[in-house]
Amino acid sequence: MSQGTDRQAVPAARSKDWAGAVGSAFFFATGLYVFITSFSMSPMAALFPRTIGAVMATFAILQIAASLTGRSGQAVEKGSSVAEQAEGLGRRLTLLAVMVAWALLFPVVGMFVTSLLASVVLMFTGLFGRLSPFRLALYLAVVFVMVVVFYLLMSNVLNIPMPRGLFF
Amino acid sequence: MLLKKLVLFVAAAAFAAFSGAAMAYPDKPVNYIIPFNPGGESDISARLQAPFFKKITGQDLIIQYQAGAGGAQAWSVLNDQPGDGYTIMGTNLPHIVLQPLLQNPGYATDDITNVHMFHFTPDALIVRADSEYETVQDVIDAAKEAPGQLTAGGSATNSANHIANQLFANRTGAELTYIPFTGTGAVIPALLGGEVDMVWSYTTVAAGQGDQVRMLAVAQEERHPLFPDVPTFKDLGIDIVGGAYRGIAVPESTPEDVRKELSDIIGQINADPEFIKQMEEAGFAMLDVPYEEMDDFMANRKKTYEDIARQLGAIQ
Amino acid sequence: MEIDFGFVLSQALSPFNLLLALTGVVLGTVIGALPGLSATMAIAVLVPFTFTMDPASGLIMLGAIYTGAIYGGAYAAILVNTPGTPSAIATTFDGYPMARRGDGDLAMTLATLASVVGGVVGAVLLMTLSPLLAQVALAFHSSEYFWLAILGLTLVASLSSGNVLKGLIGGAFGFTLSMIGVAVIGGDTRYTFGSSALLGGIDIVAALIGLYCIPVLIDMVARPDRHLEPAPIGRGFRLFEAIGLCAANGFNLVRSSIIGTLVGILPGAGGSIASLVSYSQARQASRHPDRFGKGEPGGLLATESANNATVGGGFIPTLVLGIPGTPPDAVILGALLVQGIRTGPELFTQQSGIVYVFMVGLLIATVMMLPLGLIIGRYAYRFIVNTPKSLLVPLIAFMTVVGSFAIHSNPHDVVVMVSMGVLGWLLSLAGYGPSPIVLGLVLGQIAEQGFMRAYLIGGARGNFGGQLLFDRPISWAIAALILFTLCVPVFKHFRTGRKKPTEVRP
């Protein structure tokens, strides 16, 4: 894992890892919170949170120090750099926004309608280059059929109670 | 002439359809939501009920699963379901009393409209077949000699099993250390493998394990037909009757006559000798609390569970 | 116990039962390939249909669905980096990198071969050594589960060889996530922030889908290039190449299959631990541990053979003791009960005919996976490679939403899935990978409950140390294995480090 994935330029060995420091600060805060709140629990339930919280906070402090002194080492696994993620940031954020809206709205609006709308938006998000009107119609039809098929599979074959919401 | 006939025909058909709808609930398949994973006892009893439901009403009982948070996930959305009698849900005691007492599960006990309680799995004190404890008295004696040194496994903290353990200590003075496991299934290997000395579980578990285990006593009014040789706690002078109760609930918007009708159907299933035979062979104990008697029954159970929960220190 | 083998074979090989096995494998594979849809769900849906068949036929169909579904989990793991079941977590480590670089066809064939080998080993052990092996389920107490979970967690160290500190922090964070909800021991409500939806905790499958799949989707929409590198035309199944790799990994396959069977027997463990432990052992035994995680066929073979071996392993306590080894086993056991068949120890002695017909049927279904899997796998791979991105993105996104909803018919699980996805993406920017978090989440509760129960029981008996480790020979063995797993890389590191000093970091 030491070289990361393709494309990724090996960072200069001693450059400061600001992103790593910010991430570690998040873990430090979480660890501290877990540690402190464990004192209001029953002894049986408190042992592990206390230990894990302390370990996480301590390691996070060490990692912050390592990141700020440029001794951070490489990313774990297929982690990618901030610079790499800047490519196509608009599309990335669109996808995230659609997913969040989808998750929050489908119980209210209904699974079918939400999914159809979200799928169409995502179809355009994943579209690079132009489509002929015929192809566009074809793609929309495919998306529609896909949503219908999986909806029916879930609700009628697997007996999963799909939320119907305002529409269905 | 033709027109007149047609009008008559349509009117007759409409009348038939209308009166049919008013008279015969159910006239389409009923969705039965089980708030637990498939394979559990709630699932098994629902599957046993389904063919009898079909026999009596001619309609299918479609079993769906909505597991999560020990059932709370499903119960907290029960009243959001359409109240037409075609969405019904399994309910369990003591769960629906204890959960709102101990946590904030997103529903209150009184939010749940129980229409019929149809069986329960009686608490049972079970040991390995080769255990040195032959009777409940052996356990009491050993526990009094070394308080807290005997271990009794059970499913989860503040559960039906935990309550049974506490009741047992209250009634007999025998202190057992309660060891919580994740679910009824996980307790069995711990018992058979000797990790715990005994377990608090149900008659269904003893029925499934055959002669690998020995049941010392059951918490029923009368002995279970499948285990005529096993005494009840009452036989032994220990006043414990209880277990996990199962029933059916409907959304609160469901009209009174549908609730009543549903309760009658469940009552009819419960009275079928073939059904009783199947249930008792699996270790269930029959129970019949119809809709009219539900309020008294629930008030009684609530009182019992609240007292114990207070004693376990779970509520003040 | 006399068994009439002629009768058993004629039953298991009847055309109707063969057809059921075929149907079951295909259905199971498709359902398993869709993230969120599990073997448990597939079996529960089909149980009512089996009531119309005789019990042995019904069992064969359910067993075939089960084994197909576990195998199908590899598809989503290899093709879209999404473990649809916890069993397939480790399949993503090497399967997805292989698919990305254009070896997807080879990866699918390898997964099929490994699943068949693992499934056959599990089924054969089920047929031959069941009564003996069932004792393993009873010999494992809470302390052993604790040590087993720790053994699985050692993988954090080897997965994060680029930065062990970040890996450990990620593991601790996953552990914290596993504590959310009502504590089984103690009964406290932990870290739910007053939300009743969190009382049941974070669903592992929803978290898996979010952590692994959302970042893939994000990358897919960002760049116009293909999702997977297409394989050159005319390479076929690459079956002989795959068989060659299997032969070279023969010992790895056998070891992983046996680990899978043994872990499958343990009712509290399951496919996730089986595949993680065998992955970590395969990596450690390999001559090229540094290739693991970058598309090493040995890693893929280890996880896929181990998780299919858990199917046969799980049936051992189910059939011998009446204790379901895995959640799907519990549903099958329930189905038997509804059919009026007494389960538990009596099943083997009084219904041995049915039991043996079922075992042979399971073996046949597993073998059928080979041709069926090769064909379905090839089409699945081609489908993912050839579908335009603008259709693939909504398809996968819809699967993640509807799949995480389907787990418990719970809208909240979808929110968890998306939140974990966003969190996983943000953390990857800071150099924190998803796998240590996932390991902590999957193994956290097993470790905590195992330890706390040993503590409670040891406390009651006045001997905590003995209960946790000293009086428990199996715990010694696992603890020794943990030490070995942790020390060998350090040792190797220093050896290779001297040869190649540039690899050593400050």
mmCIF file of C-alpha atoms in Angstrom, chain A residues 106-114 151 160-168, chain C residues 405 409 411:
data_model
loop_
_atom_site.group_PDB
_atom_site.id
_atom_site.type_symbol
_atom_site.label_atom_id
_atom_site.label_comp_id
_atom_site.label_asym_id
_atom_site.label_seq_id
_atom_site.Cartn_x
_atom_site.Cartn_y
_atom_site.Cartn_z
ATOM 1 C CA PHE A 106 -37.842 9.012 0.290
ATOM 2 C CA PRO A 107 -39.774 8.222 3.491
ATOM 3 C CA VAL A 108 -41.745 11.462 3.010
ATOM 4 C CA VAL A 109 -42.185 11.604 -0.751
ATOM 5 C CA GLY A 110 -42.227 7.875 -1.485
ATOM 6 C CA MET A 111 -39.555 5.473 -2.646
ATOM 7 C CA PHE A 112 -40.573 5.261 -6.295
ATOM 8 C CA VAL A 113 -40.872 8.944 -7.093
ATOM 9 C CA THR A 114 -37.742 9.949 -5.182
ATOM 10 C CA TYR A 151 -39.072 -1.416 -7.123
ATOM 11 C CA ILE A 160 -40.384 -5.484 1.645
ATOM 12 C CA PRO A 161 -42.838 -2.779 2.796
ATOM 13 C CA MET A 162 -41.715 0.155 0.626
ATOM 14 C CA PRO A 163 -42.457 3.610 2.040
ATOM 15 C CA ARG A 164 -45.185 5.208 -0.090
ATOM 16 C CA GLY A 165 -45.089 8.712 1.351
ATOM 17 C CA LEU A 166 -46.976 11.501 -0.429
ATOM 18 C CA PHE A 167 -46.922 9.864 -3.858
ATOM 19 C CA PHE A 168 -45.654 6.319 -3.952
ATOM 20 C CA PHE C 405 -33.361 0.185 3.064
ATOM 21 C CA SER C 409 -37.114 -2.041 5.911
ATOM 22 C CA PRO C 411 -35.372 4.404 6.259
#
